[in-house]
Tab-separated table of C-alpha atoms and ligand atoms in Angstrom:
chain	number	residue	atom	x	y	z
L	1	MET	CA	16.811	-17.799	-3.406
L	2	THR	CA	17.262	-19.871	-0.285
L	3	ASP	CA	17.825	-19.127	3.346
L	4	ALA	CA	21.264	-19.565	4.859
L	5	PRO	CA	22.176	-23.191	5.533
L	6	MET	CA	24.503	-21.991	8.289
L	7	ARG	CA	24.343	-22.577	11.978
L	8	PRO	CA	22.278	-19.777	13.535
L	9	ARG	CA	24.121	-16.979	15.300
L	10	LEU	CA	23.089	-15.698	18.707
L	11	SER	CA	21.512	-12.662	16.995
L	12	ASP	CA	19.299	-14.984	14.918
L	13	LEU	CA	17.401	-16.096	18.025
L	14	GLU	CA	14.120	-14.390	18.750
L	15	ARG	CA	13.614	-13.266	22.347
L	16	SER	CA	11.401	-16.279	23.138
L	17	GLU	CA	14.026	-18.653	21.727
L	18	LEU	CA	16.688	-17.048	23.877
L	19	ASP	CA	14.437	-17.452	26.937
L	20	THR	CA	14.085	-21.154	26.114
L	21	LEU	CA	17.822	-21.586	25.623
L	22	ILE	CA	18.639	-19.931	28.942
L	23	ARG	CA	16.086	-22.118	30.697
L	24	GLN	CA	17.530	-25.243	29.062
L	25	LEU	CA	20.947	-24.231	30.318
L	26	GLY	CA	19.527	-24.201	33.847
L	27	GLN	CA	19.940	-20.441	34.274
L	28	PRO	CA	17.494	-18.009	35.893
L	29	ALA	CA	15.205	-16.136	33.484
L	30	PHE	CA	16.784	-12.705	34.043
L	31	ARG	CA	19.988	-13.915	32.366
L	32	ALA	CA	18.106	-13.967	29.045
L	33	GLY	CA	17.335	-10.281	29.585
L	34	GLN	CA	21.012	-9.554	30.168
L	35	VAL	CA	22.062	-11.364	26.998
L	36	TRP	CA	19.318	-9.583	25.045
L	37	ASP	CA	20.454	-6.175	26.334
L	38	TRP	CA	24.007	-6.822	25.166
L	39	MET	CA	22.738	-7.484	21.674
L	40	ALA	CA	19.746	-5.208	21.274
L	41	LYS	CA	20.933	-2.220	23.313
L	42	LYS	CA	24.735	-2.355	23.140
L	43	GLY	CA	25.281	-4.087	19.806
L	44	VAL	CA	27.565	-6.726	21.350
L	45	PHE	CA	27.017	-10.143	19.743
L	46	ALA	CA	30.055	-12.168	20.868
L	47	PRO	CA	29.304	-13.933	24.189
L	48	ARG	CA	32.940	-13.584	25.268
L	49	GLU	CA	32.363	-9.818	25.548
L	50	MET	CA	29.235	-10.186	27.709
L	51	THR	CA	31.110	-9.454	30.888
L	52	ASN	CA	28.265	-9.506	33.412
L	53	LEU	CA	27.394	-13.160	32.715
L	54	PRO	CA	28.677	-15.863	35.068
L	55	ALA	CA	31.615	-17.714	33.523
L	56	PRO	CA	29.859	-21.101	33.086
L	57	LEU	CA	26.992	-19.493	31.122
L	58	ARG	CA	29.374	-17.420	29.071
L	59	ASP	CA	31.463	-20.492	28.244
L	60	LYS	CA	28.384	-22.426	27.216
L	61	LEU	CA	27.210	-19.567	24.956
L	62	ILE	CA	30.702	-19.292	23.452
L	63	GLU	CA	30.531	-23.000	22.688
L	64	LEU	CA	27.074	-22.728	21.060
L	65	HIS	CA	27.300	-19.343	19.304
L	66	PRO	CA	30.901	-18.110	19.350
L	67	ASP	CA	30.864	-15.420	16.665
L	68	PRO	CA	28.755	-12.490	15.544
L	69	ALA	CA	27.044	-12.820	12.168
L	70	LEU	CA	29.030	-9.911	10.714
L	71	GLN	CA	32.750	-9.211	10.637
L	72	PHE	CA	33.651	-5.631	9.817
L	73	GLU	CA	35.686	-5.748	6.640
L	74	GLY	CA	36.291	-2.171	5.520
L	75	ASP	CA	34.757	1.192	4.866
L	76	SER	CA	34.955	4.235	2.714
L	77	GLU	CA	33.942	7.807	3.355
L	78	ALA	CA	32.731	10.209	0.713
L	79	ARG	CA	33.507	13.912	0.628
L	80	ASP	CA	29.924	14.519	1.656
L	81	THR	CA	30.331	12.411	4.881
L	82	THR	CA	28.301	9.466	3.625
L	83	GLU	CA	29.970	6.289	4.864
L	84	LYS	CA	29.674	2.813	3.472
L	85	LEU	CA	30.627	-0.207	5.547
L	86	LEU	CA	31.388	-3.639	4.171
L	87	PHE	CA	30.797	-6.772	6.273
L	88	ARG	CA	31.907	-10.353	5.768
L	89	LEU	CA	29.309	-13.017	6.544
L	90	ALA	CA	29.954	-16.443	8.086
L	91	ASP	CA	29.848	-18.106	4.669
L	92	GLY	CA	32.425	-15.719	3.194
L	93	ARG	CA	29.903	-13.600	1.293
L	94	TYR	CA	29.752	-9.824	1.674
L	95	VAL	CA	27.063	-7.351	2.524
L	96	GLU	CA	27.098	-3.592	2.885
L	97	SER	CA	25.300	-0.811	4.695
L	98	VAL	CA	25.436	2.953	4.269
L	99	LEU	CA	25.311	5.783	6.824
L	100	ILE	CA	23.930	9.034	5.437
L	101	PRO	CA	24.201	12.010	7.797
L	102	ALA	CA	22.126	15.046	6.853
L	103	PRO	CA	21.402	18.282	8.734
L	104	LYS	CA	18.146	17.064	10.269
L	105	ARG	CA	18.495	13.294	10.179
L	106	THR	CA	20.908	10.403	10.142
L	107	THR	CA	19.790	7.603	7.864
L	108	VAL	CA	21.034	4.038	7.663
L	109	CYS	CA	20.562	2.052	4.465
L	110	LEU	CA	20.319	-1.696	5.122
L	111	SER	CA	20.706	-4.671	2.790
L	112	SER	CA	18.155	-7.482	2.794
L	113	GLN	CA	19.855	-10.102	0.599
L	114	VAL	CA	23.226	-10.984	-0.900
L	115	GLY	CA	22.829	-10.073	-4.568
L	116	CYS	CA	19.367	-9.701	-6.070
L	117	ALA	CA	17.350	-11.964	-8.332
L	118	VAL	CA	15.311	-9.120	-9.857
L	119	GLY	CA	18.185	-8.069	-12.091
L	120	CYS	CA	17.228	-4.454	-12.851
L	121	ARG	CA	19.404	-3.570	-15.830
L	122	PHE	CA	21.028	-0.535	-14.210
L	123	CYS	CA	21.717	-1.995	-10.751
L	124	ALA	CA	25.009	-3.408	-9.452
L	125	SER	CA	23.203	-5.771	-7.062
L	126	GLY	CA	21.532	-7.580	-9.900
L	127	ILE	CA	24.722	-8.284	-11.864
L	128	GLU	CA	25.518	-11.591	-10.203
L	129	GLY	CA	21.929	-12.605	-9.558
L	130	GLY	CA	20.389	-13.556	-6.248
L	131	GLN	CA	22.679	-15.439	-3.892
L	132	ARG	CA	20.839	-15.762	-0.626
L	133	ASN	CA	18.531	-14.153	1.898
L	134	LEU	CA	20.091	-12.482	4.901
L	135	THR	CA	19.059	-13.838	8.293
L	136	THR	CA	17.263	-11.710	10.886
L	137	GLY	CA	20.514	-11.521	12.845
L	138	GLU	CA	22.513	-10.370	9.829
L	139	ILE	CA	20.064	-7.543	9.162
L	140	PHE	CA	19.844	-6.547	12.811
L	141	GLU	CA	23.631	-6.593	13.258
L	142	GLN	CA	23.997	-4.246	10.258
L	143	PHE	CA	21.787	-1.766	12.040
L	144	MET	CA	23.671	-2.016	15.339
L	145	ALA	CA	27.057	-1.654	13.628
L	146	MET	CA	25.833	1.436	11.787
L	147	SER	CA	24.377	2.889	15.000
L	148	ARG	CA	27.744	2.505	16.640
L	149	ARG	CA	29.431	4.232	13.719
L	150	ALA	CA	26.881	7.057	13.966
L	151	GLU	CA	27.618	7.415	17.698
L	152	GLU	CA	31.327	7.682	16.961
L	153	ARG	CA	30.400	10.638	14.756
L	154	GLY	CA	28.341	12.207	17.554
L	155	ARG	CA	25.048	11.277	15.930
L	156	ARG	CA	22.045	9.061	16.544
L	157	VAL	CA	20.402	7.087	13.771
L	158	SER	CA	16.978	8.610	13.130
L	159	ASN	CA	15.813	6.822	9.956
L	160	ILE	CA	16.189	3.500	8.183
L	161	VAL	CA	15.735	2.711	4.514
L	162	VAL	CA	15.840	-0.899	3.361
L	163	MET	CA	17.412	0.105	0.045
L	164	GLY	CA	20.756	-1.674	0.038
L	165	MET	CA	21.414	-4.947	-1.714
L	166	GLY	CA	18.458	-7.202	-2.369
L	167	GLU	CA	14.694	-7.196	-2.744
L	168	PRO	CA	13.187	-7.089	0.768
L	169	MET	CA	9.846	-8.634	-0.276
L	170	PHE	CA	11.716	-11.795	-1.289
L	171	ASN	CA	13.006	-12.045	2.289
L	172	PHE	CA	9.856	-10.845	3.969
L	173	SER	CA	9.881	-12.619	7.335
L	174	HIS	CA	13.526	-11.941	8.170
L	175	VAL	CA	13.302	-8.279	7.133
L	176	MET	CA	10.156	-7.746	9.192
L	177	ALA	CA	11.562	-9.594	12.216
L	178	ALA	CA	14.693	-7.429	12.119
L	179	LEU	CA	12.690	-4.191	11.721
L	180	ASP	CA	10.350	-5.172	14.552
L	181	ARG	CA	13.377	-5.736	16.758
L	182	ILE	CA	14.824	-2.333	15.800
L	183	ASN	CA	11.439	-0.762	16.495
L	184	SER	CA	11.007	-2.541	19.852
L	185	PRO	CA	11.294	-0.684	23.202
L	186	GLU	CA	13.386	-3.657	24.353
L	187	GLY	CA	15.874	-2.781	21.631
L	188	PRO	CA	16.891	0.400	19.795
L	189	ASN	CA	13.283	1.677	19.865
L	190	LEU	CA	13.486	3.488	16.535
L	191	GLY	CA	10.059	4.863	15.523
L	192	ALA	CA	8.192	2.771	12.959
L	193	ARG	CA	7.365	5.879	10.942
L	194	LYS	CA	11.066	6.449	10.439
L	195	ILE	CA	11.504	3.107	8.686
L	196	THR	CA	11.059	2.719	4.906
L	197	VAL	CA	10.961	-0.519	2.946
L	198	SER	CA	11.638	-0.183	-0.767
L	199	THR	CA	10.396	-2.752	-3.273
L	200	VAL	CA	10.319	-3.244	-6.981
L	201	GLY	CA	6.747	-4.539	-6.514
L	202	ILE	CA	6.404	-8.211	-5.561
L	203	ARG	CA	2.717	-9.093	-5.322
L	204	GLY	CA	2.553	-11.438	-2.311
L	205	GLY	CA	5.073	-9.415	-0.321
L	206	VAL	CA	3.321	-6.092	-0.831
L	207	GLU	CA	-0.026	-7.624	0.181
L	208	ARG	CA	1.489	-9.061	3.356
L	209	PHE	CA	3.174	-5.742	4.081
L	210	THR	CA	-0.116	-3.830	3.846
L	211	ALA	CA	-1.926	-6.495	5.888
L	212	LEU	CA	0.549	-6.055	8.755
L	213	ARG	CA	-0.748	-2.490	9.216
L	214	LYS	CA	2.557	-1.385	10.666
L	215	PRO	CA	3.308	2.297	10.257
L	216	TYR	CA	6.463	1.537	8.249
L	217	THR	CA	6.652	3.497	4.974
L	218	LEU	CA	6.231	1.601	1.720
L	219	ALA	CA	8.280	2.782	-1.270
L	220	PHE	CA	7.811	1.469	-4.787
L	221	SER	CA	10.715	1.531	-7.237
L	222	LEU	CA	8.751	2.438	-10.339
L	223	HIS	CA	11.341	3.889	-12.767
L	224	ALA	CA	8.934	4.035	-15.700
L	225	PRO	CA	5.382	5.273	-16.242
L	226	ASN	CA	4.308	2.369	-18.500
L	227	ASP	CA	4.856	-1.381	-18.655
L	228	GLU	CA	6.628	-1.435	-21.988
L	229	LEU	CA	9.451	0.787	-20.755
L	230	ARG	CA	9.436	-0.704	-17.265
L	231	ARG	CA	9.909	-4.234	-18.544
L	232	ARG	CA	13.051	-3.107	-20.336
L	233	ILE	CA	14.547	-1.736	-17.122
L	234	VAL	CA	13.022	-4.169	-14.600
L	235	PRO	CA	12.974	-7.474	-16.470
L	236	LEU	CA	11.500	-9.713	-13.748
L	237	ALA	CA	8.415	-11.297	-15.293
L	238	SER	CA	6.644	-11.725	-11.970
L	239	ALA	CA	7.063	-8.083	-10.896
L	240	MET	CA	3.819	-6.117	-10.570
L	241	SER	CA	2.620	-4.034	-13.509
L	242	VAL	CA	2.482	-0.231	-13.310
L	243	ALA	CA	-1.307	-0.341	-12.877
L	244	GLU	CA	-1.050	-2.981	-10.136
L	245	ILE	CA	1.527	-0.900	-8.296
L	246	ARG	CA	-0.702	2.153	-8.456
L	247	GLU	CA	-3.636	0.124	-7.128
L	248	ALA	CA	-1.516	-1.382	-4.364
L	249	ALA	CA	-0.417	2.133	-3.348
L	250	LEU	CA	-4.042	3.276	-3.117
L	251	ARG	CA	-4.980	0.178	-1.131
L	252	HIS	CA	-2.061	0.718	1.225
L	253	LEU	CA	-3.137	4.319	1.796
L	254	LYS	CA	-6.735	3.283	2.391
L	255	GLU	CA	-5.953	0.446	4.762
L	256	THR	CA	-3.071	1.935	6.743
L	257	GLY	CA	-3.533	5.694	6.308
L	258	ARG	CA	0.132	5.859	5.273
L	259	GLU	CA	1.197	7.644	2.117
L	260	VAL	CA	3.392	5.713	-0.255
L	261	THR	CA	6.620	6.889	-1.906
L	262	PHE	CA	7.512	6.277	-5.537
L	263	GLU	CA	11.167	6.059	-6.473
L	264	TYR	CA	12.248	6.810	-10.003
L	265	VAL	CA	15.871	6.405	-11.050
L	266	LEU	CA	16.553	8.877	-13.853
L	267	LEU	CA	18.534	7.250	-16.674
L	268	ARG	CA	19.710	9.588	-19.412
L	269	GLY	CA	17.812	9.111	-22.644
L	270	VAL	CA	15.928	6.091	-21.268
L	271	ASN	CA	13.173	7.328	-18.945
L	272	ASP	CA	13.894	11.064	-18.429
L	273	SER	CA	12.016	12.764	-21.276
L	274	PRO	CA	9.212	15.319	-20.814
L	275	ALA	CA	6.755	12.813	-22.300
L	276	GLU	CA	7.652	10.292	-19.586
L	277	ALA	CA	7.419	12.987	-16.914
L	278	ARG	CA	3.906	13.863	-18.099
L	279	GLU	CA	2.834	10.221	-18.161
L	280	PHE	CA	4.254	9.760	-14.666
L	281	ARG	CA	2.445	12.896	-13.481
L	282	ALA	CA	-0.873	11.532	-14.768
L	283	LEU	CA	-0.228	8.260	-12.954
L	284	MET	CA	0.415	10.050	-9.658
L	285	ARG	CA	-2.833	11.988	-9.786
L	286	GLY	CA	-5.100	11.009	-6.892
L	287	THR	CA	-2.525	8.876	-5.087
L	288	GLN	CA	-1.283	11.447	-2.496
L	289	ALA	CA	2.068	9.746	-2.961
L	290	SER	CA	5.395	11.538	-2.906
L	291	VAL	CA	8.045	10.994	-5.542
L	292	ASN	CA	11.749	10.521	-4.947
L	293	LEU	CA	13.803	11.104	-8.092
L	294	ILE	CA	17.249	9.503	-8.064
L	295	PRO	CA	19.652	10.712	-10.771
L	296	TYR	CA	21.537	7.547	-11.703
L	297	ASN	CA	24.861	6.680	-10.050
L	298	PRO	CA	26.813	5.121	-12.935
L	299	VAL	CA	27.936	1.516	-12.392
L	300	PRO	CA	31.154	0.473	-14.158
L	301	GLY	CA	30.383	-1.952	-16.960
L	302	LEU	CA	26.731	-0.939	-17.316
L	303	PRO	CA	25.638	1.237	-20.246
L	304	TYR	CA	23.502	3.782	-18.334
L	305	GLU	CA	24.285	7.437	-17.646
L	306	ARG	CA	23.124	10.148	-15.286
L	307	PRO	CA	21.040	12.894	-16.925
L	308	ASP	CA	22.228	16.523	-16.909
L	309	ASP	CA	20.938	18.642	-14.031
L	310	ARG	CA	18.945	20.637	-16.574
L	311	ASP	CA	17.020	17.531	-17.632
L	312	VAL	CA	16.450	16.575	-13.997
L	313	ASP	CA	15.088	20.069	-13.300
L	314	ARG	CA	12.771	19.842	-16.296
L	315	PHE	CA	11.441	16.480	-15.083
L	316	VAL	CA	10.851	17.937	-11.601
L	317	ALA	CA	9.065	20.988	-13.002
L	318	ILE	CA	6.624	18.853	-14.982
L	319	LEU	CA	5.735	16.776	-11.918
L	320	GLU	CA	5.410	19.858	-9.717
L	321	ASP	CA	3.155	21.401	-12.290
L	322	GLY	CA	0.679	18.650	-11.336
L	323	ARG	CA	1.227	19.340	-7.606
L	324	VAL	CA	3.129	16.110	-7.120
L	325	LYS	CA	5.385	16.185	-4.031
L	326	VAL	CA	8.873	15.655	-5.436
L	327	SER	CA	12.305	15.358	-3.877
L	328	VAL	CA	15.571	14.745	-5.694
L	329	ARG	CA	18.390	12.704	-4.214
L	330	ARG	CA	21.443	14.636	-5.361
L	331	ARG	CA	24.807	12.927	-5.590
L	332	LYS	CA	24.707	11.443	-2.067
L	333	GLY	CA	27.646	9.128	-1.760
L	334	SER	CA	28.131	8.672	-5.459
L	335	ASP	CA	31.872	9.184	-5.096
L	336	ILE	CA	32.193	6.186	-2.773
L	337	ASP	CA	30.188	3.766	-4.879
L	338	ALA	CA	27.228	4.196	-2.580
L	339	ALA	CA	24.929	3.073	-5.344
L	340	CYS	CA	23.183	-0.118	-4.422
L	341	GLY	CA	25.480	-3.128	-4.293
L	342	GLN	CA	28.595	-1.633	-5.804
L	343	LEU	CA	31.080	-2.034	-2.958
L	344	ALA	CA	30.384	-5.720	-2.353
L	345	LEU	CA	30.620	-6.337	-6.071
L	346	LYS	CA	34.011	-4.678	-6.250
L	347	ARG	CA	35.281	-6.789	-3.355
L	348	ARG	CA	34.221	-10.002	-5.076
L	349	ALA	CA	35.983	-8.885	-8.255
L	350	GLU	CA	39.206	-8.220	-6.305
L	351	GLU	CA	39.091	-11.725	-4.851
L	352	ARG	CA	38.835	-13.428	-8.201
P	1	SAH	N1	15.252	-3.962	-4.322
P	1	SAH	C1	14.616	-2.856	-3.722
P	1	SAH	C2	15.456	-2.160	-2.676
P	1	SAH	C3	16.907	-1.990	-2.983
P	1	SAH	S1	17.314	-0.926	-4.335
P	1	SAH	C4	14.168	-1.861	-4.788
P	1	SAH	O1	14.569	-2.008	-5.928
P	1	SAH	O2	13.383	-0.990	-4.459
P	1	SAH	C5	16.939	0.686	-3.658
P	1	SAH	C6	16.824	1.780	-4.679
P	1	SAH	O3	18.111	2.101	-5.239
P	1	SAH	C7	15.918	1.404	-5.849
P	1	SAH	O4	14.991	2.411	-6.093
P	1	SAH	C8	16.915	1.280	-6.967
P	1	SAH	O5	16.310	1.486	-8.183
P	1	SAH	C9	17.971	2.295	-6.613
P	1	SAH	N2	19.235	2.089	-7.328
P	1	SAH	C10	19.848	0.919	-7.588
P	1	SAH	N3	20.997	1.110	-8.265
P	1	SAH	C11	21.119	2.435	-8.454
P	1	SAH	C12	22.081	3.269	-9.084
P	1	SAH	N4	23.172	2.764	-9.646
P	1	SAH	N5	21.889	4.607	-9.078
P	1	SAH	C13	20.782	5.126	-8.469
P	1	SAH	N6	19.856	4.409	-7.848
P	1	SAH	C14	19.994	3.065	-7.852
P	2	SF4	FE1	17.264	-5.771	-6.975
P	2	SF4	FE2	16.416	-3.324	-6.236
P	2	SF4	FE3	18.744	-3.640	-7.586
P	2	SF4	FE4	16.420	-4.054	-8.828
P	2	SF4	S1	17.156	-2.103	-7.966
P	2	SF4	S2	18.251	-5.387	-8.946
P	2	SF4	S3	15.201	-4.950	-7.215
P	2	SF4	S4	18.289	-4.378	-5.541
């Protein structure tokens, strides 16, 4: 998957690049700070709205970088207050983000790519394959748009999960640059511990992630306790094996002191039996990891189903019997297609 061949947007510039640009335009250094504040504090990315800039600078910026990276395209709200926003990108592709208010937190789910090359059998994002990496600006603008939506609801975003469309480890540098900007005191200043990056297990990316020693949380999408079953669900040949993922989780814990999360999508009759729960429990022993079980959100056209609550409860009980820390993500947003990638997919189908 390639990077965008498009002209960079203002939000794609790093702070040092903006400083250089402002200097080249013959403007005093503090103007760069003003432009940065519009973007990183107020979520305003169109220079024509940056009202405290002198007109000549504003005109020059409008000429160079007229438009934001994202155009708001539509949204849907679920009965449970989860909201999903769809954005149109400069090249006409779509990306989506989800706002998940809960009693004690407000979480934003960000996308890292358009489509996904991993092609997990149950996932809507994989259906059309990988299309392209999102730029730093596109990821950052998602966050700012979702923060604004949260504010309109009287809330403040407290957590981020990079669990929307795409495999973040395939777009490592842009994802990390965007998260660093979100985490920065010169921007939204969201605590690093409140940020989770979810991966299917891409060797080089996971190693780089651990080596950064940032207190971001690492989550592995495991979905199966052995390679034979996992390969059927996660067909990417270069994905890490179950044993490698377990080792990488232990290494991450040792080197960063941060506990890892394992995600496991429960697919009826595929990976939800007591035997699989026991095998999973054995795998978790000694890892200190917590497990997030996700009963499947059915995707139209795909042959997988959500297990009955009774089967979910049985799976939980077996894990808890081994003192594994388990949480279950119940139905959040399932009635608005909040499952990974579904809204953007539907929009593309409507356009055809
Ligand atoms: N590519 C990364 C991050 C995006 S997917 C990854 O796979 O980890 C984020 C999570 O959503 C993954 O755990 C994925 O398995 C899960 N997911 C995808 N489609 C789903 C669906 N239809 N129902 C429930 N969970 C789903
Ligand atoms: Fe890609 Fe994650 Fe979907 Fe798998 S679950 S296809 S890795 S987005």
